[in-house]
mmCIF file of C-alpha atoms in Angstrom:
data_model
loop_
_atom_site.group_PDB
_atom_site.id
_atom_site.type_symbol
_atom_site.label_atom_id
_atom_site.label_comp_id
_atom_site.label_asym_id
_atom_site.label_seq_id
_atom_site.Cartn_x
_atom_site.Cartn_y
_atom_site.Cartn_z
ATOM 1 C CA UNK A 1 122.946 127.196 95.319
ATOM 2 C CA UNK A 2 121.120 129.710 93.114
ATOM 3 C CA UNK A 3 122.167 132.927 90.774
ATOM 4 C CA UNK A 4 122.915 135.503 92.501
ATOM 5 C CA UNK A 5 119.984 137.881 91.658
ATOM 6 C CA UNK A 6 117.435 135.036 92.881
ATOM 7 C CA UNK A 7 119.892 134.519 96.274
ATOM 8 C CA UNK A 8 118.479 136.781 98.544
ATOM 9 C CA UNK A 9 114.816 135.752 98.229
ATOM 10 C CA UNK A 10 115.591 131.746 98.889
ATOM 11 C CA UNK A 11 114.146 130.885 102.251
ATOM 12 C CA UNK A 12 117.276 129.311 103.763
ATOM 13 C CA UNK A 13 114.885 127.515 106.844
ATOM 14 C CA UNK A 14 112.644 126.229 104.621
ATOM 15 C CA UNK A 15 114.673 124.684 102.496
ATOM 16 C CA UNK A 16 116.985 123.142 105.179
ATOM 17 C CA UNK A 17 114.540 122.258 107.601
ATOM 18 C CA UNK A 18 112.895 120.145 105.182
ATOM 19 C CA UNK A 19 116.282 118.747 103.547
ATOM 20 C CA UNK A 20 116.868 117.492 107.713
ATOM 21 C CA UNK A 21 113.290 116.529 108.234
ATOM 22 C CA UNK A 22 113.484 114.061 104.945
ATOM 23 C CA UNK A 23 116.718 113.167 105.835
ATOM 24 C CA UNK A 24 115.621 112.228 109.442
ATOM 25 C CA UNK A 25 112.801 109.929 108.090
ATOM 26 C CA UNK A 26 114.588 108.279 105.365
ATOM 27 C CA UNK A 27 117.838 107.675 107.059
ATOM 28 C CA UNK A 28 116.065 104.919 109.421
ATOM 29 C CA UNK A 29 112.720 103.881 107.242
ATOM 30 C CA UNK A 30 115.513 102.528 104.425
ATOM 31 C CA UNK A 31 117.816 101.124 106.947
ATOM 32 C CA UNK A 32 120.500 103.023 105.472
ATOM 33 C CA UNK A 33 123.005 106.011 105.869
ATOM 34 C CA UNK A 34 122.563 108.396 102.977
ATOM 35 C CA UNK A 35 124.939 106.627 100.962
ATOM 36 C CA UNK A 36 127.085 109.133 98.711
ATOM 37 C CA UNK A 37 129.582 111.964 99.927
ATOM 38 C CA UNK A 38 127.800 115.248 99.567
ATOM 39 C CA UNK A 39 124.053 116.440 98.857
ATOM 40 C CA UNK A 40 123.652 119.563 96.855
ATOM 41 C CA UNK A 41 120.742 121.279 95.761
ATOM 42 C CA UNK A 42 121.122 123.749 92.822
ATOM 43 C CA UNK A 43 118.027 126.264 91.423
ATOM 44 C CA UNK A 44 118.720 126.381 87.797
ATOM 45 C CA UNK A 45 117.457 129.085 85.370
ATOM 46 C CA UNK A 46 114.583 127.700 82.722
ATOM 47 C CA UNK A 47 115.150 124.111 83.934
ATOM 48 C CA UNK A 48 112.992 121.914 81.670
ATOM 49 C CA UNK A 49 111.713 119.897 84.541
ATOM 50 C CA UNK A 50 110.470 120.531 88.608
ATOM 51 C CA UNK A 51 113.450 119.175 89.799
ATOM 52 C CA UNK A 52 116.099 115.943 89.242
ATOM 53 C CA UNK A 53 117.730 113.313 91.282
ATOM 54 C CA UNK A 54 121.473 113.594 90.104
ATOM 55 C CA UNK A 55 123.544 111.484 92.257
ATOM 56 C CA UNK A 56 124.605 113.732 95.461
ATOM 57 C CA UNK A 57 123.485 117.044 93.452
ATOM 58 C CA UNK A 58 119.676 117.442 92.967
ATOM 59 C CA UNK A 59 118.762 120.560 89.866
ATOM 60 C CA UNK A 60 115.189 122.250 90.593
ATOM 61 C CA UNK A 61 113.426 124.499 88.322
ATOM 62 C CA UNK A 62 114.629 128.293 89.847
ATOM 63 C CA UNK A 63 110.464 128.768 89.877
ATOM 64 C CA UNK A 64 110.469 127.276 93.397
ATOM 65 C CA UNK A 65 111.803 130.406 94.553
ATOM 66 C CA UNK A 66 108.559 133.161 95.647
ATOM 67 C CA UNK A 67 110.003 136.782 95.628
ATOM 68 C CA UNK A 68 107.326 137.391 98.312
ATOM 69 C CA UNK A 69 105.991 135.247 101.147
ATOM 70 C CA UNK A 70 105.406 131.635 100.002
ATOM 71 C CA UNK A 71 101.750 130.066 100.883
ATOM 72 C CA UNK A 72 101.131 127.161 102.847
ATOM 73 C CA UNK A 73 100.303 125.243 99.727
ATOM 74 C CA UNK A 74 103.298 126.297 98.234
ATOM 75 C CA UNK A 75 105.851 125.731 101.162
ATOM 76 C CA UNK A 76 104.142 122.354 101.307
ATOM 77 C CA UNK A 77 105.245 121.768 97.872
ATOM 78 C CA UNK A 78 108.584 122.839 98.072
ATOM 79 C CA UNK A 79 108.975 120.156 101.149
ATOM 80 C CA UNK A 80 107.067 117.459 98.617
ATOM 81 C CA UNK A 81 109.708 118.036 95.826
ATOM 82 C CA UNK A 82 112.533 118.461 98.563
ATOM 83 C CA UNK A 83 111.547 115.038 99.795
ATOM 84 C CA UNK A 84 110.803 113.206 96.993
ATOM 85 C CA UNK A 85 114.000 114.073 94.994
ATOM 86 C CA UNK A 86 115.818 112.986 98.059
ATOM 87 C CA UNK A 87 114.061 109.355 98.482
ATOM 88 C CA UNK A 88 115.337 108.713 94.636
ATOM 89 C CA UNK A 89 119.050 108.884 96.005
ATOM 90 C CA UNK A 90 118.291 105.282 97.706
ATOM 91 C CA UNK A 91 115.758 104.294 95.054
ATOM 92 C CA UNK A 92 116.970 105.836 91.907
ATOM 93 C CA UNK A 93 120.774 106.307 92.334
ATOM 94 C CA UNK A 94 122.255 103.669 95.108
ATOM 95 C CA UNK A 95 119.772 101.210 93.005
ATOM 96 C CA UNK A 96 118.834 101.840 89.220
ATOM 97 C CA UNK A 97 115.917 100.587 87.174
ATOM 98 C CA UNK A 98 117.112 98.892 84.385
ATOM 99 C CA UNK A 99 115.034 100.334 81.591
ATOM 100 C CA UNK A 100 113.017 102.922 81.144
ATOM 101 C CA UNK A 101 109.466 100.084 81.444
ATOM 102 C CA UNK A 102 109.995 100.450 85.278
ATOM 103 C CA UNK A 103 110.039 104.113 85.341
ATOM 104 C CA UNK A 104 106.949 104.394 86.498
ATOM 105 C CA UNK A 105 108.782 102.370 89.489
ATOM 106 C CA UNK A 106 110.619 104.874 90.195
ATOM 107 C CA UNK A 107 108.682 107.767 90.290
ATOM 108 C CA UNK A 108 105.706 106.471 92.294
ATOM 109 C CA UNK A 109 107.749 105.007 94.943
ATOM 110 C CA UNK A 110 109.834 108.250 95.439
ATOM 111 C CA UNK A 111 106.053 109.783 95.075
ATOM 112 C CA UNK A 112 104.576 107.592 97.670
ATOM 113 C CA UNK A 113 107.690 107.883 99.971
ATOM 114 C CA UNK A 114 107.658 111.538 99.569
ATOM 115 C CA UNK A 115 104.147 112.057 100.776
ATOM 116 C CA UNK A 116 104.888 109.312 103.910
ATOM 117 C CA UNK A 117 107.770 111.463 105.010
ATOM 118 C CA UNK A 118 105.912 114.908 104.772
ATOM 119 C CA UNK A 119 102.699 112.914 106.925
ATOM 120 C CA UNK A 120 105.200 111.630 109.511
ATOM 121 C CA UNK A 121 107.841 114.010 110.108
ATOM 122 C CA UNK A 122 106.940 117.092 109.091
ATOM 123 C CA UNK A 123 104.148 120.412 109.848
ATOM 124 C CA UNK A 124 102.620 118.939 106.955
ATOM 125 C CA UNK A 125 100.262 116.401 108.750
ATOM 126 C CA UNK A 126 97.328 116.610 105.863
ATOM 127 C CA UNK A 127 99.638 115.435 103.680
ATOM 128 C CA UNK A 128 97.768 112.488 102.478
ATOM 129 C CA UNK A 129 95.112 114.482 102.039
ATOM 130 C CA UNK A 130 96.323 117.046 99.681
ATOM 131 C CA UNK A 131 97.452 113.910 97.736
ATOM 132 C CA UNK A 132 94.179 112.441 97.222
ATOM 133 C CA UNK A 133 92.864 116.129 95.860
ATOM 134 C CA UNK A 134 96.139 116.778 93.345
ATOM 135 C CA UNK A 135 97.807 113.570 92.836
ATOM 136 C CA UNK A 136 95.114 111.294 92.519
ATOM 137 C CA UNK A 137 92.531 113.058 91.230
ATOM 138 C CA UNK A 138 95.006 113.809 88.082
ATOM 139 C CA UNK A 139 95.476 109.709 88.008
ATOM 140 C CA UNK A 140 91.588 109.282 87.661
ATOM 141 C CA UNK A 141 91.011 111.668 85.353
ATOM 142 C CA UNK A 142 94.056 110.172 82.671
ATOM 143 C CA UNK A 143 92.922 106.894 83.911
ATOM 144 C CA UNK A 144 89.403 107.662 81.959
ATOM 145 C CA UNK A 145 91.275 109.226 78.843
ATOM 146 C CA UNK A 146 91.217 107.090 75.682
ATOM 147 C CA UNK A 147 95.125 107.977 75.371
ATOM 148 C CA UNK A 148 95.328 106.181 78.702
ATOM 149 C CA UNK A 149 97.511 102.711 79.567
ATOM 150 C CA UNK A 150 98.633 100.612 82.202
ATOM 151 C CA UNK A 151 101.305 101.159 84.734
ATOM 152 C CA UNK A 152 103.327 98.623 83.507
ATOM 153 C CA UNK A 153 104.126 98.477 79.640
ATOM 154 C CA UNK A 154 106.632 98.008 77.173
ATOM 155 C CA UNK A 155 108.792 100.606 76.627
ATOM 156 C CA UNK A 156 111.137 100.708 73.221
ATOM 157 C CA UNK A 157 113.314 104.228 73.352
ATOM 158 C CA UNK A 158 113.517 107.227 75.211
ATOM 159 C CA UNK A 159 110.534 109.129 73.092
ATOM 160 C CA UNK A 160 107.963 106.283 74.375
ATOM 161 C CA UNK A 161 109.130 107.010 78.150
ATOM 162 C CA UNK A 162 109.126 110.639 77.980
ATOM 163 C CA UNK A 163 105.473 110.225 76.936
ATOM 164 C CA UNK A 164 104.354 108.203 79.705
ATOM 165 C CA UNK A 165 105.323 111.123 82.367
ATOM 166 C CA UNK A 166 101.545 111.564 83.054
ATOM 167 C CA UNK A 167 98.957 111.082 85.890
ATOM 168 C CA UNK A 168 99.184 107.030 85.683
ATOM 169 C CA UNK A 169 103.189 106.934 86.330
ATOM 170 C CA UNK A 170 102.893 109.243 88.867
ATOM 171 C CA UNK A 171 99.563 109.620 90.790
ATOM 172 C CA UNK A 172 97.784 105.814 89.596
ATOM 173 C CA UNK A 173 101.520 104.045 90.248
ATOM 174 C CA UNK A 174 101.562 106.122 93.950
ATOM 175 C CA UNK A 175 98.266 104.855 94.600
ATOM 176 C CA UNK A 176 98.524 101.300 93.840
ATOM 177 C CA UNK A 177 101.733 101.309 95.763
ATOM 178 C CA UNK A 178 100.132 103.037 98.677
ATOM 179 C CA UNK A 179 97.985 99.834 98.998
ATOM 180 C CA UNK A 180 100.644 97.542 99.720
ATOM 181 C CA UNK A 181 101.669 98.637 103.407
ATOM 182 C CA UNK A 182 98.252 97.742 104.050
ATOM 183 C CA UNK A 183 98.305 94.743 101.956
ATOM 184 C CA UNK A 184 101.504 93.292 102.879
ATOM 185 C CA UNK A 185 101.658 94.985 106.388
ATOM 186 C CA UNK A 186 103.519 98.086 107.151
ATOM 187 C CA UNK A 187 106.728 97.032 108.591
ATOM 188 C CA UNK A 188 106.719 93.987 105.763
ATOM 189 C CA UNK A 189 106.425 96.580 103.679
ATOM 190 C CA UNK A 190 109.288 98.590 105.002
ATOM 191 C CA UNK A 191 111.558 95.222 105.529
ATOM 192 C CA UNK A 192 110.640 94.147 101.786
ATOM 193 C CA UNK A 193 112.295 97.523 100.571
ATOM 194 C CA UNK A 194 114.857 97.692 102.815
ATOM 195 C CA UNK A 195 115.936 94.307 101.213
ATOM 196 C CA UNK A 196 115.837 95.234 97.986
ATOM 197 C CA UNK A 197 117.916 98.171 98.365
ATOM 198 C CA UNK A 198 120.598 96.239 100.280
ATOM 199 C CA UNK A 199 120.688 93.048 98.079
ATOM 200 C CA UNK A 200 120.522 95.602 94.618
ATOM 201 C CA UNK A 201 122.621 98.673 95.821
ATOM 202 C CA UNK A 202 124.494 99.840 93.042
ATOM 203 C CA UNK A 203 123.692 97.474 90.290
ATOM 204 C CA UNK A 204 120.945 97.817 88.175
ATOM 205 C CA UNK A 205 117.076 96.031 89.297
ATOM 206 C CA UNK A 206 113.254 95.166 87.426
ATOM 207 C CA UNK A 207 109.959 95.485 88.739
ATOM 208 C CA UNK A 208 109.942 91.438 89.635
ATOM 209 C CA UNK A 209 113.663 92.106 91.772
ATOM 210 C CA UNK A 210 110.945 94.846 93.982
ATOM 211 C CA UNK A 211 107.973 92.273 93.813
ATOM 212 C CA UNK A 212 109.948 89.663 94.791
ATOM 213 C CA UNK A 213 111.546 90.819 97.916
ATOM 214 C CA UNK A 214 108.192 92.420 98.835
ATOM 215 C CA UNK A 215 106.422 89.213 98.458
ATOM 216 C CA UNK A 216 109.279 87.428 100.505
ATOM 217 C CA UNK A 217 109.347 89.910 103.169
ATOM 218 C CA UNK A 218 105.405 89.060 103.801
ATOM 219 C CA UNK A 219 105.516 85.898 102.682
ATOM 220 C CA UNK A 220 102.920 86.753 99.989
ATOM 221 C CA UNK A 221 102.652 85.996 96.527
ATOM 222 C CA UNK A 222 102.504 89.037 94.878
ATOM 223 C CA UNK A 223 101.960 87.686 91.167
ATOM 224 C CA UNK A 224 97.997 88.249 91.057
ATOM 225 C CA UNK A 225 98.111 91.230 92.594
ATOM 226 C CA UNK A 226 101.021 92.448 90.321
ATOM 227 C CA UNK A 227 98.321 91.208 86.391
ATOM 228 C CA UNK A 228 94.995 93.286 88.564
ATOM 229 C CA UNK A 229 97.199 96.030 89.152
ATOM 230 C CA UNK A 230 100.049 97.155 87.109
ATOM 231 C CA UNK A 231 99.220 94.986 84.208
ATOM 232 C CA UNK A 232 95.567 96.648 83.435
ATOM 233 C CA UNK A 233 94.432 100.349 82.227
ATOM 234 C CA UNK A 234 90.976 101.738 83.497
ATOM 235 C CA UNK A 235 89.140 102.534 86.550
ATOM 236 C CA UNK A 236 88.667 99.417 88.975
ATOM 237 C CA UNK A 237 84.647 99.039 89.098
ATOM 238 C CA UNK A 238 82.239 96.972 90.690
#
């Protein structure tokens, strides 16, 4: 849906093609049928954010519309927000963070996920690739800000989350989560989430409830892995 002076330049295959490409991915990599009634997507006027993962009706900023031909780099954007906003109805909506300490959580996995679906089942093969230059690149360089922190950190109110969406809850969590496929193994990987979303769907989960059945999954123990990782700030060196 979009105002009616904006309708006429939405590109209709775009958007739906990668709405049924996402959907086609996530639907078996979660092990579960998209679970609510109805999936909107609404373009809203001076939105205050890209785009957000109400429950069955997802609001994006009316700036992902191009009055003229969209780029590649563009149209591979639009499928990254498409698909990432649609991998927070499983891990998001049918299971909920608690509070707002694991929203980083959140965001990186729909992040990581996001990127996976666009590399596997989609035109947009280089996926990874344009991650490392955007994504990552904006982790390192808040990574090496004094103002920076670690993934994982108390949180108190609403004001302290807002100010952690940065480069470390989004690009530095996506990256350290991107290790653990190869860590863990891939389809441990997959099995460990697919668990967690089963055991947790709606009710309310922590970062240890995700550790947990990751580390089960792979037999693993996850806990030193968890203090190197999420419980540091800074640049891993040598």
């Amino acid at each position: 849906m979009a105002r009616q002076s904006l309708a006429n330049y939405v590109k209709t295959e775009d958007w739906f093609t990668f709405t049924k490409q996402s959907f086609e991915f996530f639907q078996p990599y979660f092990e579960i049928d998209y679970p609510f009634k109805k999936y909107d997507q609404i373009l809203v006027p001076d939105f205050n954010a890209g785009a957000m993962e109400n429950v069955g009706a997802v609001t994006f900023n009316d700036s992902y519309i191009s009055r003229g031909k969209k780029t590649q780099a563009q149209r591979m954007r639009l499928a990254n927000v498409i698909a990432h906003e649609l991998a927070h109805q499983w891990f998001g909506n049918l299971v909920t963070m608690n509070w707002w300490d694991d929203l980083w959580l959140n965001e990186s996995f729909a992040t990581y996920t996001a990127n996976l679906a666009l590399a596997e089942n989609s035109e947009f093969t280089t996926a990874w690739e344009n991650y490392y230059l955007g994504a990552k690149q904006w982790a390192y360089h808040t990574d090496q800000r004094p103002t920076t922190h670690a993934i994982q950190l108390p949180v108190n109110n609403t004001d302290e989350a807002f100010a952690n969406f940065d480069g470390i809850t989004y690009g530095k969590g996506g990256s350290v989560l991107k290790q653990l496929p190869y860590y863990l193994g891939k389809e441990e990987f997959r099995k460990g989430v697919n668990n967690y979303l089963k055991a947790l769907s709606y009710d309310n989960s922590t970062l240890n409830d995700f550790i947990n059945h990751l580390g089960k999954a792979a037999d693993k123990d996850l806990n030193s892995w968890q203090q190197h990782w999420l419980y540091q700030a800074g640049l891993t060196t040598i």
